[in-house]
């Protein structure tokens, strides 16, 4: 539901002023309070969300006095691009951003057919510390605010606009656990999908979680149409605790019940991500256990062969092991796909580039 014009929500008041945390009505009110005509809000929104312009100076139909005021009172953009590296096949592009206090976060643009998918970060570092993930090696620094999340989409869309293209999908699969930064993540989803702003279909937004049960239950009641992905990575609680230490807080049976509740309330199919790690969770017996866990559930399993990270002593399974694992799932009529990692040559797994940058600066 849209916030009424004339009042800012409590969370917005404490974060103001930030352009990418405002609806059109809120921007109109802000301009009015600054002594400028409210109709300029629509012009600003069109520049940013439709035309891909991310500097006040380029908004040439705005009066210079207004542009000067905006530059002074409404800093934009707030993310400073530190690096942009592209894979050899030009299908994966990784952006490294510096935040106002100097912290680093990443976003990844993945080109696949007609899709232009942005992988968004929601935290600086990550508190979950999955055994295979570079983000967790940095520890947890802080949550991103809604405008910092939305601006990742805005800036990458501006980069795409130079070639006449536009972001088509967003996945919260970058640095951080989205459901441990719940309010800013939900706020950012509403802003991204606002028909007066970027107007991205919520059905093209995916939230990935390691299984924060209370967050899953809240999200099921938000009247959103986003897809939910569970980073499962193991067929039972014992193995899962070894791969995802955070899983100790969330018994697998209770987690699966929460996922069932989400699917029932939202009428959205569930995807289970399963990173295949050699000698840990890639044996046919693990596949049989996974098939048993998911039997009767309307879902898809997305298998991801482990993407090696410097300093982490885990290995990618060979193709024969992957083939055998999938054969078991197919035999049990479990729909599954295998996502061979893109961007290996540019450290595209979440957290890798930021970790490299920090290491090189040390």
XYZ file of C-alpha atoms in Angstrom:
362
model
C 0.000 0.000 0.000
C 1.298 3.455 -0.942
C 2.165 5.783 1.953
C -0.177 8.831 2.138
C 1.187 12.087 0.752
C 2.065 14.624 3.429
C 3.810 12.284 5.861
C 7.016 10.306 5.578
C 7.163 6.797 7.036
C 9.212 6.571 10.219
C 11.996 4.586 8.551
C 12.231 7.167 5.767
C 12.357 10.138 8.135
C 15.439 8.781 9.868
C 17.216 8.111 6.575
C 16.304 11.282 4.681
C 17.273 12.738 2.403
C 18.040 10.086 -0.224
C 16.499 10.090 -3.671
C 16.401 6.311 -4.088
C 14.401 5.967 -0.882
C 11.513 8.154 -2.081
C 8.302 7.437 -3.916
C 7.083 10.015 -6.414
C 4.690 11.477 -3.814
C 7.451 11.721 -1.208
C 9.773 13.456 -3.662
C 6.968 15.856 -4.600
C 6.456 16.690 -0.927
C 10.190 17.175 -0.397
C 10.375 19.608 -3.328
C 7.346 21.490 -2.037
C 8.949 21.829 1.390
C 12.089 23.208 -0.288
C 10.032 25.858 -2.083
C 10.021 24.298 -5.578
C 7.050 23.220 -7.731
C 6.101 19.615 -7.076
C 5.798 18.773 -10.788
C 9.581 18.636 -11.022
C 9.399 15.323 -9.133
C 8.019 13.547 -12.190
C 10.822 14.981 -14.332
C 13.451 13.760 -11.877
C 11.907 10.291 -11.711
C 11.846 10.019 -15.504
C 15.517 11.032 -15.720
C 16.625 8.484 -13.131
C 14.366 5.462 -13.605
C 13.444 5.688 -17.285
C 16.362 7.462 -19.001
C 19.177 6.146 -16.821
C 20.636 9.519 -15.802
C 22.446 9.530 -12.466
C 23.837 13.076 -12.164
C 21.878 16.233 -11.411
C 23.862 18.201 -14.000
C 22.462 16.129 -16.878
C 18.830 16.821 -15.962
C 18.703 19.738 -18.335
C 14.968 20.500 -18.095
C 15.336 21.354 -14.401
C 16.051 24.996 -13.460
C 19.682 25.561 -12.495
C 18.608 26.847 -9.079
C 16.848 23.548 -8.444
C 19.793 21.488 -9.680
C 22.076 23.404 -7.336
C 19.716 22.774 -4.425
C 19.455 19.087 -5.262
C 23.234 18.734 -5.417
C 23.493 20.413 -2.014
C 20.637 18.758 -0.137
C 19.968 15.447 -1.891
C 23.262 13.631 -2.568
C 23.016 11.417 -5.639
C 24.500 9.046 -6.493
C 25.723 7.772 -3.118
C 27.497 4.671 -4.450
C 30.917 5.342 -5.930
C 32.006 2.842 -8.580
C 35.440 1.519 -7.667
C 35.828 -1.197 -10.286
C 33.961 -2.752 -13.171
C 35.292 -5.975 -14.605
C 33.754 -8.119 -17.326
C 34.092 -11.802 -18.120
C 35.836 -12.880 -21.303
C 32.501 -13.805 -22.901
C 31.031 -10.379 -21.953
C 28.039 -12.068 -20.326
C 28.930 -11.225 -16.721
C 29.869 -7.799 -15.394
C 30.866 -7.206 -11.791
C 30.541 -3.809 -10.125
C 32.389 -2.895 -6.941
C 30.916 0.053 -5.040
C 32.282 2.192 -2.223
C 29.751 3.417 0.334
C 29.855 6.782 2.078
C 31.951 5.489 4.999
C 34.299 3.531 2.714
C 32.842 0.020 2.977
C 32.709 -2.077 -0.200
C 29.792 -3.992 -1.693
C 29.259 -5.732 -5.011
C 26.609 -6.201 -7.668
C 26.709 -8.505 -10.679
C 24.986 -8.033 -14.028
C 24.308 -11.301 -15.855
C 23.312 -11.320 -19.526
C 21.429 -14.429 -20.609
C 19.334 -14.405 -23.761
C 16.952 -11.492 -23.409
C 17.376 -11.321 -19.629
C 19.386 -8.616 -17.931
C 19.603 -9.781 -14.331
C 21.168 -7.778 -11.507
C 22.404 -9.648 -8.461
C 21.978 -7.220 -5.559
C 23.769 -7.023 -2.191
C 21.775 -6.316 0.974
C 24.535 -6.165 3.610
C 28.202 -5.253 3.912
C 29.758 -8.632 4.588
C 27.497 -11.368 5.919
C 26.665 -12.762 9.379
C 25.819 -16.244 8.083
C 29.356 -17.419 7.225
C 28.535 -20.275 4.860
C 31.572 -22.531 4.519
C 31.903 -21.939 0.766
C 31.200 -18.185 0.595
C 33.641 -15.279 0.302
C 31.212 -12.772 1.826
C 31.276 -14.528 5.180
C 35.078 -14.363 5.328
C 34.784 -10.576 5.693
C 32.502 -10.870 8.706
C 29.425 -8.704 9.114
C 29.865 -4.918 8.964
C 26.393 -3.406 8.618
C 23.038 -3.549 6.883
C 22.520 -1.607 3.687
C 19.798 1.015 3.744
C 16.991 0.875 1.200
C 18.428 3.630 -0.989
C 21.803 1.838 -1.144
C 20.043 -1.309 -2.329
C 17.884 0.461 -4.921
C 20.787 2.498 -6.243
C 22.629 -0.669 -7.271
C 19.741 -1.309 -9.675
C 19.608 2.347 -10.759
C 23.316 2.641 -11.550
C 23.551 -0.657 -13.417
C 20.425 0.218 -15.376
C 22.082 3.544 -16.286
C 25.117 1.603 -17.530
C 22.867 -0.627 -19.645
C 20.924 2.379 -20.962
C 24.039 3.487 -22.845
C 23.438 0.566 -25.205
C 19.658 0.953 -25.242
C 19.002 -1.876 -22.778
C 17.299 -2.161 -19.400
C 17.439 -4.380 -16.318
C 14.730 -7.064 -16.541
C 15.250 -9.081 -13.333
C 16.641 -8.556 -9.831
C 17.888 -11.263 -7.478
C 18.856 -10.673 -3.847
C 21.738 -13.119 -4.036
C 24.713 -10.819 -3.535
C 26.524 -10.069 -0.291
C 24.480 -10.547 2.854
C 21.385 -12.362 4.092
C 18.352 -10.340 2.897
C 15.995 -11.525 5.629
C 18.418 -10.344 8.343
C 17.981 -6.849 6.873
C 14.263 -7.238 6.545
C 12.707 -3.749 6.538
C 15.165 -2.098 4.098
C 14.950 -5.090 1.746
C 11.135 -5.048 1.663
C 11.157 -1.254 1.278
C 13.571 -1.576 -1.655
C 11.358 -4.196 -3.326
C 8.370 -1.876 -3.099
C 10.414 0.988 -4.559
C 11.816 -1.106 -7.421
C 8.347 -2.348 -8.330
C 6.561 0.989 -7.868
C 4.746 1.699 -11.156
C 5.718 5.376 -10.910
C 9.428 4.558 -10.464
C 11.306 1.652 -12.073
C 8.124 -0.434 -12.377
C 9.848 -3.819 -12.261
C 7.364 -6.661 -11.957
C 7.571 -8.259 -8.518
C 7.408 -11.627 -10.263
C 10.835 -10.761 -11.684
C 12.319 -10.165 -8.225
C 13.821 -13.082 -6.308
C 14.833 -13.135 -2.647
C 17.347 -15.758 -1.562
C 17.700 -16.795 2.071
C 19.650 -19.383 4.052
C 16.458 -19.963 6.014
C 15.555 -17.221 8.496
C 12.241 -18.693 9.610
C 10.801 -15.549 11.168
C 11.697 -13.590 8.034
C 10.098 -16.183 5.747
C 6.879 -16.018 7.766
C 6.827 -12.194 7.647
C 7.517 -12.158 3.913
C 4.622 -14.541 3.310
C 2.284 -11.921 4.790
C 3.590 -8.890 2.871
C 1.276 -9.219 -0.146
C 4.298 -9.330 -2.437
C 4.630 -11.528 -5.509
C 8.381 -12.091 -5.292
C 9.944 -15.515 -5.727
C 11.656 -17.101 -2.744
C 14.792 -19.221 -2.991
C 16.125 -21.268 -0.094
C 19.855 -21.912 0.014
C 19.464 -25.491 1.173
C 22.848 -27.032 0.286
C 22.267 -30.249 2.249
C 19.615 -32.951 2.551
C 19.659 -33.120 6.360
C 20.270 -30.953 9.400
C 23.635 -32.480 10.361
C 25.335 -31.764 7.026
C 23.580 -28.430 6.726
C 24.995 -27.241 10.080
C 28.502 -27.954 8.820
C 28.006 -25.987 5.621
C 25.857 -23.196 7.121
C 26.681 -22.582 10.806
C 23.620 -20.322 11.059
C 21.456 -23.403 10.439
C 21.974 -24.427 14.066
C 19.339 -21.838 14.967
C 16.772 -23.203 12.528
C 15.874 -26.937 12.575
C 15.351 -28.213 9.048
C 11.869 -29.616 9.692
C 10.652 -26.235 10.969
C 12.336 -24.456 8.069
C 10.681 -26.682 5.483
C 7.313 -26.077 7.158
C 7.892 -22.314 6.843
C 8.712 -22.725 3.152
C 5.527 -24.755 2.647
C 3.578 -21.978 4.358
C 5.136 -19.392 2.053
C 4.235 -21.416 -1.030
C 0.678 -21.910 0.204
C 0.066 -18.256 1.069
C 1.707 -16.708 -1.984
C 0.892 -19.395 -4.582
C 4.495 -19.095 -5.740
C 6.679 -22.100 -6.515
C 9.803 -22.515 -4.440
C 13.355 -22.973 -5.654
C 15.936 -24.784 -3.543
C 19.555 -23.940 -4.277
C 22.056 -26.674 -3.643
C 25.756 -25.940 -4.005
C 27.517 -29.198 -4.850
C 30.782 -29.546 -2.912
C 33.069 -32.478 -3.628
C 33.103 -35.047 -0.835
C 30.652 -33.073 1.317
C 27.179 -33.238 -0.209
C 27.567 -34.582 -3.770
C 27.246 -38.363 -3.279
C 24.258 -40.250 -4.786
C 23.169 -41.056 -1.218
C 22.843 -37.303 -0.606
C 20.731 -37.059 -3.737
C 18.417 -39.849 -2.540
C 18.051 -38.071 0.829
C 17.323 -34.779 -0.936
C 14.680 -36.431 -3.108
C 13.029 -37.860 0.013
C 13.052 -34.430 1.699
C 11.389 -32.741 -1.276
C 8.963 -35.495 -2.257
C 5.466 -34.096 -2.815
C 6.605 -30.468 -2.831
C 6.038 -28.247 -5.893
C 9.559 -26.964 -6.369
C 12.710 -26.794 -8.457
C 16.212 -27.684 -7.323
C 18.927 -25.452 -8.726
C 22.232 -27.313 -8.517
C 25.341 -25.121 -8.465
C 28.773 -26.726 -8.724
C 30.989 -25.017 -6.157
C 32.841 -21.950 -7.433
C 36.331 -22.104 -5.812
C 37.295 -19.183 -3.555
C 40.895 -18.396 -2.589
C 41.606 -19.399 0.996
C 38.703 -21.876 1.241
C 39.735 -25.540 1.030
C 36.693 -26.930 -0.755
C 36.566 -28.502 -4.192
C 34.225 -28.527 -7.140
C 32.761 -31.965 -7.979
C 33.628 -33.539 -11.298
C 31.096 -33.775 -14.105
C 30.432 -37.468 -13.514
C 29.460 -36.827 -9.879
C 27.126 -34.035 -10.980
C 25.593 -36.300 -13.626
C 24.977 -39.098 -11.103
C 23.448 -36.654 -8.595
C 21.035 -35.296 -11.197
C 20.121 -38.791 -12.395
C 18.904 -39.670 -8.898
C 16.755 -36.528 -8.749
C 15.333 -37.121 -12.219
C 14.550 -40.696 -11.244
C 12.584 -39.385 -8.252
C 10.795 -36.887 -10.516
C 12.386 -33.895 -8.770
C 12.650 -31.042 -11.255
C 16.224 -29.792 -11.282
C 18.564 -27.575 -13.235
C 22.325 -27.250 -13.115
C 23.710 -23.738 -13.152
C 27.306 -23.872 -14.194
C 28.891 -20.773 -12.733
C 29.318 -17.706 -14.878
C 32.118 -15.213 -14.445
C 34.695 -17.527 -12.869
C 37.411 -15.461 -14.563
C 36.268 -12.262 -12.807
C 35.658 -13.656 -9.285
C 31.898 -13.291 -9.782
C 30.829 -15.262 -6.712
C 29.424 -12.907 -4.084
C 32.059 -11.249 -1.938
C 35.105 -12.350 -3.938
C 35.922 -9.002 -5.539
C 35.450 -7.018 -2.327
C 37.639 -9.533 -0.503
C 40.356 -9.111 -3.153
C 40.109 -5.323 -2.923
C 40.449 -5.329 0.857
C 43.394 -7.718 0.667
C 45.201 -5.609 -1.927
C 44.753 -2.475 0.209
C 46.083 -4.137 3.353
